């Protein structure tokens, strides 16, 4: 039997999903892991955690759905972007993975801006400015601050590259992932030599770029045995998590739009050709279909609700641990009891800086307007509303580029909350749709694996036959005026606090 596996390697969890050749979900496993924050603006993970999470996830799905020796598996990865992993000539990691949220390389990003200029950054890489979260500044930071690691690094890899290497022994990456490294030329689809020279690395230290949805090689037999897989496994090129999620939601054509709330809030709007924002606010990324692109950006604000759950919702988590329901569902039910607008409470959810269209690496989280009558539920709802405001900022930026969005397809953990979905629809005065396909990013990766191995004739064919709408949320006009006022307050707070952000330490 032909089986498909989609891996979604997220910021704080790795999901493994098993599908049949028709895209039916057969089993899924989620492995959570913690981020390491040894210093302010440092965010790391031991890269071995990704590998062990993958191993445990595969063990769990094959226990739930036994895979026989007569089966065949095609596998692809949906990966977080920008997370940097250094390995030596023996393939051993040097230090921890530097996660995309890490903002230590502020000085190095500034050096790049002074040397090349942000306009050049945008025209060459598609990224609107040099920011400390991109891999190129991180590599330069290593060169200056961890010279031993820099000198001993044989390959600078991203998460998908690293796992493909561990599974096949080959070094490959793909455009949707590497385009935010700021050392890849998005139009000419080659590494940017001037940047490589500036940071002091060779092209041979990076992975070869291939298209998403193409075959890499069979999994190394010893690795397959380590994972408990006793059948042939073909490893294929996947995509950036947001590109894979867009495919899993059926968002593959120009004029469509998807948003994902997980560790990040991310947006994706496919375009048939490169479109540069005249205001230089919205990044341009390569998409998971050959020679297509996407307007894509994200913010760390998506992590805020998990942070709130972990820090302030011990009761809800205790109920979950006792089998009394999901903590997020309990939080959502509490939020539903609070009126729109949170009785004047407004939040800026920038716990690790802010990205496009409001770029500020020093931005911080802020609650404004709380008083004696506010409860924990008010604070939870203000987080949900704040992510709705960020979504609105992105939609407005797209409108400024002449890209009209009439419907939003919602993915990720945030889309499981009916309350949150309605909040986003109301704030943006738009139709918001969720899809029946579970684990959209995993499904998108599985579709790419199936396309690479001939299970599907094309990505488009797979999407047309597999993706169905689940729920639709229409904006409620009664709340429009209130949310317009709250949105203006959100924007004003961000503008007015810029000077304060600049005065805070990183």
XYZ file of C-alpha atoms in Angstrom:
506
model
C 0.000 0.000 0.000
C 1.261 3.490 -0.798
C 1.514 5.627 2.332
C 2.492 9.279 2.777
C 4.130 10.873 5.785
C 4.135 14.609 6.392
C 6.413 15.993 9.105
C 5.695 19.429 10.525
C 8.768 20.616 12.427
C 7.458 23.583 14.369
C 9.004 25.939 16.877
C 7.779 24.129 19.974
C 6.433 20.826 18.632
C 7.025 18.271 15.905
C 4.052 16.526 14.313
C 4.174 13.317 12.318
C 1.086 12.480 10.265
C 0.452 9.318 8.243
C -1.891 9.459 5.234
C -3.005 6.940 2.652
C -2.656 7.565 -1.077
C -5.985 9.429 -1.087
C -4.874 11.841 1.602
C -6.928 10.277 4.405
C -5.351 10.843 7.809
C -4.520 7.452 9.350
C -2.523 8.472 12.428
C -0.881 11.533 13.936
C 1.566 12.158 16.759
C 2.691 15.400 18.402
C 5.915 15.785 20.360
C 6.354 19.043 22.265
C 9.721 20.416 23.293
C 10.931 23.423 25.224
C 12.868 26.408 23.926
C 16.119 27.319 25.625
C 16.525 31.001 26.490
C 19.908 31.284 28.234
C 20.075 35.060 27.732
C 17.760 37.871 26.692
C 16.936 37.479 22.986
C 18.659 34.081 22.781
C 16.321 31.281 21.652
C 17.817 27.845 21.068
C 17.023 24.122 20.792
C 19.360 21.151 20.971
C 19.129 19.877 17.366
C 19.086 16.295 18.620
C 15.669 17.103 20.113
C 14.273 17.397 16.583
C 15.666 13.973 15.675
C 14.470 12.232 18.816
C 11.035 13.859 18.488
C 10.838 12.539 14.926
C 11.844 9.070 16.086
C 9.265 9.013 18.873
C 6.583 10.407 16.576
C 7.211 7.704 13.974
C 7.110 5.054 16.676
C 3.729 6.326 17.852
C 2.097 6.486 14.431
C 3.325 3.045 13.406
C 2.000 1.691 16.708
C -1.377 3.263 15.919
C -1.320 2.101 12.273
C 1.036 -0.840 11.673
C 3.115 -0.451 8.523
C 3.889 -3.707 6.719
C 6.943 -4.772 4.722
C 4.816 -4.672 1.572
C 3.941 -0.992 2.029
C 5.782 1.960 0.489
C 6.242 5.344 2.153
C 6.948 8.757 0.622
C 7.955 11.394 3.169
C 8.416 15.177 3.092
C 8.951 17.912 5.661
C 7.079 21.089 6.517
C 9.716 23.114 8.346
C 10.041 26.258 10.408
C 12.178 28.832 8.658
C 15.371 30.660 9.634
C 16.493 28.243 12.373
C 20.238 27.683 11.896
C 22.118 24.446 12.607
C 25.897 24.093 12.282
C 27.523 20.714 11.712
C 31.154 19.619 11.386
C 32.734 17.310 8.801
C 31.555 14.269 10.755
C 27.969 15.536 10.679
C 27.938 16.369 14.393
C 26.158 19.516 15.525
C 28.219 22.382 16.886
C 26.276 24.128 19.623
C 22.498 24.379 19.743
C 20.229 25.249 16.858
C 19.677 29.026 16.813
C 15.900 29.322 16.491
C 14.255 31.803 14.126
C 12.945 33.834 17.094
C 16.514 34.532 18.255
C 17.420 38.226 17.993
C 21.023 38.256 19.213
C 22.490 39.374 15.860
C 21.275 42.985 15.991
C 24.690 44.514 15.348
C 25.382 42.133 12.487
C 22.065 42.963 10.806
C 22.931 46.637 11.124
C 26.318 46.011 9.504
C 24.586 44.366 6.548
C 22.214 47.280 6.214
C 25.141 49.705 6.181
C 27.031 47.604 3.613
C 24.224 46.697 1.195
C 21.159 48.781 2.110
C 17.665 47.469 2.767
C 16.504 48.263 -0.769
C 19.136 45.873 -2.145
C 18.132 43.304 0.454
C 14.550 43.479 -0.784
C 15.322 43.349 -4.497
C 17.779 40.452 -4.160
C 16.300 38.306 -1.392
C 12.664 39.421 -1.133
C 13.101 40.313 2.548
C 12.266 43.943 3.239
C 15.206 44.621 5.539
C 18.157 43.056 7.288
C 16.906 41.649 10.582
C 18.728 39.713 13.326
C 16.448 36.681 12.957
C 17.717 35.833 9.447
C 20.425 33.142 9.149
C 23.030 35.386 7.455
C 23.348 37.772 10.448
C 23.392 34.751 12.768
C 26.327 33.270 10.849
C 28.189 36.581 11.034
C 27.445 36.700 14.778
C 28.980 33.228 15.146
C 32.046 34.348 13.222
C 32.549 37.251 15.628
C 31.420 35.695 18.914
C 31.878 31.918 18.543
C 34.930 31.730 16.251
C 35.658 28.088 17.112
C 32.173 26.983 16.064
C 32.398 29.109 12.919
C 35.817 27.718 11.966
C 34.768 24.098 12.508
C 31.439 24.337 10.684
C 31.427 22.273 7.503
C 27.757 23.014 6.684
C 25.361 25.753 7.729
C 21.921 24.123 7.531
C 18.275 24.954 8.095
C 15.965 22.514 9.885
C 14.659 20.768 6.752
C 18.197 20.509 5.355
C 19.427 18.963 8.605
C 16.743 16.293 8.829
C 17.091 15.415 5.131
C 20.822 14.997 5.708
C 20.255 12.750 8.725
C 17.771 10.619 6.755
C 19.592 10.376 3.412
C 23.169 11.591 3.754
C 22.510 14.311 1.128
C 22.551 18.101 1.549
C 19.474 19.666 -0.049
C 17.273 22.659 0.649
C 14.468 24.350 -1.297
C 13.460 27.856 -2.259
C 10.550 28.496 0.098
C 12.829 27.781 3.061
C 16.144 29.297 1.989
C 14.721 32.566 0.622
C 14.578 34.121 4.097
C 18.242 33.354 4.769
C 19.153 36.651 3.013
C 21.987 34.853 1.243
C 19.796 33.499 -1.614
C 18.823 35.447 -4.740
C 15.066 34.921 -5.061
C 14.774 35.994 -8.710
C 17.829 34.235 -10.162
C 17.402 31.284 -7.783
C 21.045 31.083 -6.752
C 23.141 31.946 -3.725
C 24.014 35.635 -3.375
C 27.806 35.631 -3.732
C 28.328 39.159 -2.377
C 26.583 38.178 0.851
C 28.493 34.905 1.166
C 31.739 36.848 0.786
C 30.609 39.389 3.380
C 29.852 36.786 6.039
C 32.872 34.700 5.074
C 31.415 31.387 3.933
C 31.526 29.330 0.734
C 28.593 28.073 -1.325
C 29.888 24.551 -0.717
C 29.048 25.058 2.976
C 25.351 25.368 2.103
C 22.841 22.823 0.871
C 22.075 22.427 -2.832
C 18.761 24.045 -3.793
C 16.053 21.821 -5.337
C 12.361 22.372 -6.072
C 9.720 21.330 -3.563
C 7.928 18.134 -4.519
C 10.975 16.370 -5.974
C 12.656 13.139 -4.844
C 15.865 13.315 -2.786
C 16.678 9.622 -2.257
C 15.656 6.578 -0.293
C 16.078 6.732 3.462
C 19.331 5.180 4.683
C 18.455 1.571 5.715
C 20.061 1.963 9.153
C 17.962 5.064 9.788
C 14.783 3.299 8.694
C 15.555 0.504 11.159
C 16.231 3.075 13.894
C 12.765 4.480 13.200
C 11.186 1.029 13.195
C 10.223 1.222 9.501
C 10.547 -2.071 7.652
C 9.477 -0.937 4.193
C 10.985 1.305 1.468
C 10.916 5.008 2.399
C 11.463 7.718 -0.211
C 12.497 11.109 1.173
C 11.252 14.097 -0.860
C 11.679 17.853 -0.789
C 9.047 19.576 1.330
C 8.524 23.268 2.006
C 8.494 26.069 4.529
C 5.741 25.342 7.029
C 3.583 28.218 5.856
C 3.878 27.178 2.209
C 3.061 23.572 3.121
C 0.138 24.754 5.246
C -1.174 26.833 2.359
C -1.150 23.735 0.144
C -2.884 21.740 2.885
C -5.609 24.401 3.011
C -6.025 24.558 -0.760
C -4.402 28.007 -0.969
C -2.308 27.586 -4.114
C -3.619 30.229 -6.526
C -3.285 33.971 -6.843
C -6.067 35.830 -5.023
C -6.237 33.329 -2.160
C -4.941 33.943 1.358
C -4.247 31.805 4.414
C -3.254 32.627 7.967
C -1.770 30.361 10.562
C -1.580 30.853 14.307
C 0.846 28.484 15.949
C 4.120 29.590 17.494
C 3.913 32.428 14.974
C 1.088 34.228 13.276
C 1.915 33.850 9.594
C 0.190 34.878 6.393
C 0.568 33.507 2.877
C -0.792 34.945 -0.380
C 0.428 33.109 -3.532
C 1.262 35.175 -6.618
C 2.066 33.967 -10.135
C 5.087 36.242 -10.532
C 7.363 38.307 -8.272
C 5.453 41.254 -6.787
C 7.431 43.832 -4.828
C 5.685 46.109 -2.350
C 6.310 49.785 -3.299
C 6.122 50.594 0.421
C 8.661 47.838 1.136
C 6.621 46.412 3.973
C 5.600 42.944 2.735
C 8.287 40.313 2.056
C 8.334 38.242 -1.110
C 9.039 34.514 -0.744
C 9.472 31.644 -3.131
C 6.495 29.260 -3.097
C 6.345 25.455 -3.089
C 5.276 25.276 -6.740
C 8.012 25.814 -9.359
C 8.549 29.443 -10.400
C 5.740 30.804 -8.249
C 5.991 33.159 -5.301
C 4.074 34.201 -2.206
C 3.663 37.302 -0.125
C 4.503 35.915 3.264
C 5.309 37.294 6.658
C 4.963 36.296 10.276
C 5.302 37.563 13.810
C 6.263 35.902 17.058
C 2.925 37.063 18.472
C 1.433 33.636 17.805
C 3.472 32.289 20.715
C 1.718 34.625 23.142
C -1.292 32.456 23.993
C 0.913 29.465 24.760
C 3.082 31.695 26.966
C -0.077 32.887 28.731
C -1.294 29.308 29.172
C 2.032 28.151 30.610
C 2.510 31.119 32.951
C -1.006 31.932 34.163
C -3.315 28.973 33.489
C -2.196 26.345 35.978
C -5.822 25.475 36.778
C -6.715 24.877 33.140
C -3.598 22.776 32.608
C -4.369 20.749 35.727
C -7.838 20.022 34.345
C -6.231 18.915 31.077
C -3.759 16.682 32.912
C -6.669 15.069 34.752
C -8.423 14.331 31.465
C -11.029 17.043 31.858
C -10.491 18.765 28.525
C -7.947 20.711 26.523
C -6.508 23.763 28.311
C -6.861 25.924 25.197
C -10.535 24.949 24.889
C -11.071 25.938 28.506
C -9.369 29.288 27.893
C -11.548 29.840 24.812
C -14.719 29.175 26.817
C -13.611 31.753 29.371
C -12.819 34.249 26.597
C -16.306 33.764 25.171
C -17.731 35.281 28.358
C -15.911 38.581 27.776
C -17.444 41.243 25.548
C -15.658 42.302 22.340
C -13.110 45.024 23.027
C -12.175 43.566 26.441
C -13.659 46.551 28.273
C -10.851 48.765 27.005
C -7.920 46.365 27.436
C -5.548 46.324 24.433
C -2.418 44.215 23.978
C 0.709 44.336 21.841
C 1.787 40.671 21.607
C 5.396 41.252 20.555
C 7.177 39.046 23.071
C 10.159 38.586 20.752
C 10.111 41.568 18.413
C 7.817 42.424 15.524
C 8.178 41.687 11.820
C 6.456 42.970 8.663
C 4.577 45.117 8.109
C 5.647 46.739 11.417
C 9.285 45.749 11.740
C 10.915 46.403 15.088
C 13.254 43.815 16.598
C 13.083 45.679 19.931
C 9.280 45.663 20.197
C 7.974 44.179 23.427
C 4.714 42.862 24.806
C 2.414 45.496 26.299
C -0.961 45.465 28.047
C -2.674 48.853 28.106
C -5.851 50.035 29.769
C -6.466 47.464 32.489
C -8.201 48.352 35.711
C -9.723 46.718 38.776
C -12.611 45.202 36.824
C -10.417 43.194 34.438
C -10.053 39.438 34.920
C -7.771 36.743 33.607
C -10.305 36.054 30.859
C -10.022 39.689 29.706
C -6.273 39.293 29.323
C -6.731 36.059 27.370
C -9.248 37.678 25.031
C -6.976 40.681 24.522
C -4.305 38.283 23.224
C -6.754 36.827 20.698
C -7.863 40.294 19.610
C -4.253 41.475 19.255
C -3.513 38.706 16.761
C -6.635 39.760 14.872
C -5.222 43.287 14.715
C -1.906 42.005 13.322
C -3.847 40.081 10.690
C -5.631 43.301 9.780
C -2.310 45.133 9.430
C -1.188 42.485 6.950
C -4.404 42.613 4.941
C -4.131 46.398 4.719
C -0.542 46.106 3.507
C -1.637 43.645 0.813
C -4.390 46.046 -0.242
C -1.762 48.762 -0.653
C -0.022 46.404 -3.117
C -3.230 45.994 -5.101
C -3.894 42.495 -3.745
C -7.522 42.110 -2.696
C -8.467 39.400 -0.225
C -12.106 38.416 0.129
C -11.696 35.208 2.099
C -9.192 34.054 4.681
C -8.411 30.386 5.199
C -7.379 29.765 8.782
C -4.924 27.058 9.874
C -2.927 26.039 12.885
C -3.829 25.655 16.519
C -5.596 29.010 16.577
C -8.120 27.831 13.982
C -9.459 25.212 16.407
C -11.005 27.939 18.564
C -14.427 29.015 17.288
C -14.266 32.088 19.514
C -10.928 33.159 18.073
C -12.079 32.523 14.498
C -15.083 34.795 15.033
C -12.886 37.477 16.603
C -10.612 37.467 13.536
C -13.568 37.606 11.136
C -15.133 40.509 13.041
C -11.934 42.567 13.365
C -11.155 42.189 9.668
C -14.747 42.463 8.388
C -14.153 39.399 6.220
C -15.224 35.790 5.683
C -12.954 33.357 7.500
C -12.928 29.676 6.534
C -11.478 26.587 8.154
C -10.903 23.377 6.215
C -11.706 19.752 6.972
C -8.174 18.616 6.294
C -6.579 18.025 9.659
C -2.964 18.949 10.201
C -2.802 21.141 7.096
C 0.981 21.618 7.149
C 1.546 17.864 7.423
C -0.982 17.264 4.650
C 0.727 19.849 2.448
C 4.056 18.077 2.959
C 2.419 14.714 2.242
C 0.940 16.140 -0.992
C 4.426 17.260 -2.045
C 5.781 13.778 -1.270
C 2.931 12.175 -3.205
C 3.501 14.477 -6.163
C 7.243 13.752 -6.165
C 6.641 9.990 -6.280
C 3.778 10.016 -8.792
C 0.950 9.289 -6.367
C -0.663 12.535 -7.557
C -0.383 13.908 -11.071
C 0.152 17.396 -9.662
C -0.215 19.461 -6.497
C -3.242 21.138 -8.075
C -4.900 17.783 -8.732
C -4.345 16.642 -5.151
C -5.721 19.893 -3.724
C -8.812 19.874 -5.942
C -9.730 16.373 -4.841
C -8.810 16.487 -1.172
C -9.477 19.907 0.382
C -12.975 20.682 1.694
C -14.353 23.591 3.715
C -15.254 22.819 7.335
C -16.677 26.008 8.862
C -17.283 29.545 7.653
C -17.325 32.599 9.910
C -18.922 35.811 8.655
C -18.138 39.193 10.171
C -20.824 40.536 12.519
C -21.595 44.183 11.689
C -22.631 45.040 15.254
C -19.001 44.879 16.434
C -17.363 46.696 13.523
C -17.278 50.216 14.988
C -15.917 49.007 18.324
C -13.194 46.922 16.690
C -12.273 49.801 14.384
C -11.655 51.933 17.478
C -9.649 49.227 19.226
C -7.598 48.639 16.091
C -6.715 52.332 15.869
C -5.652 52.207 19.516
C -3.488 49.139 18.806
C -1.762 50.945 15.908
C -1.291 54.138 17.930
C 0.216 52.233 20.850
C 2.726 50.550 18.549
C 3.702 53.879 16.974
C 3.852 55.851 20.212
C 5.886 53.219 22.085
C 8.608 52.996 19.443
C 10.849 55.381 21.387
C 10.322 53.329 24.558
C 11.149 50.101 22.688
C 14.357 51.687 21.409
C 15.405 52.534 24.963
C 14.972 48.982 26.236
C 17.811 46.491 26.187
C 17.613 43.667 23.683
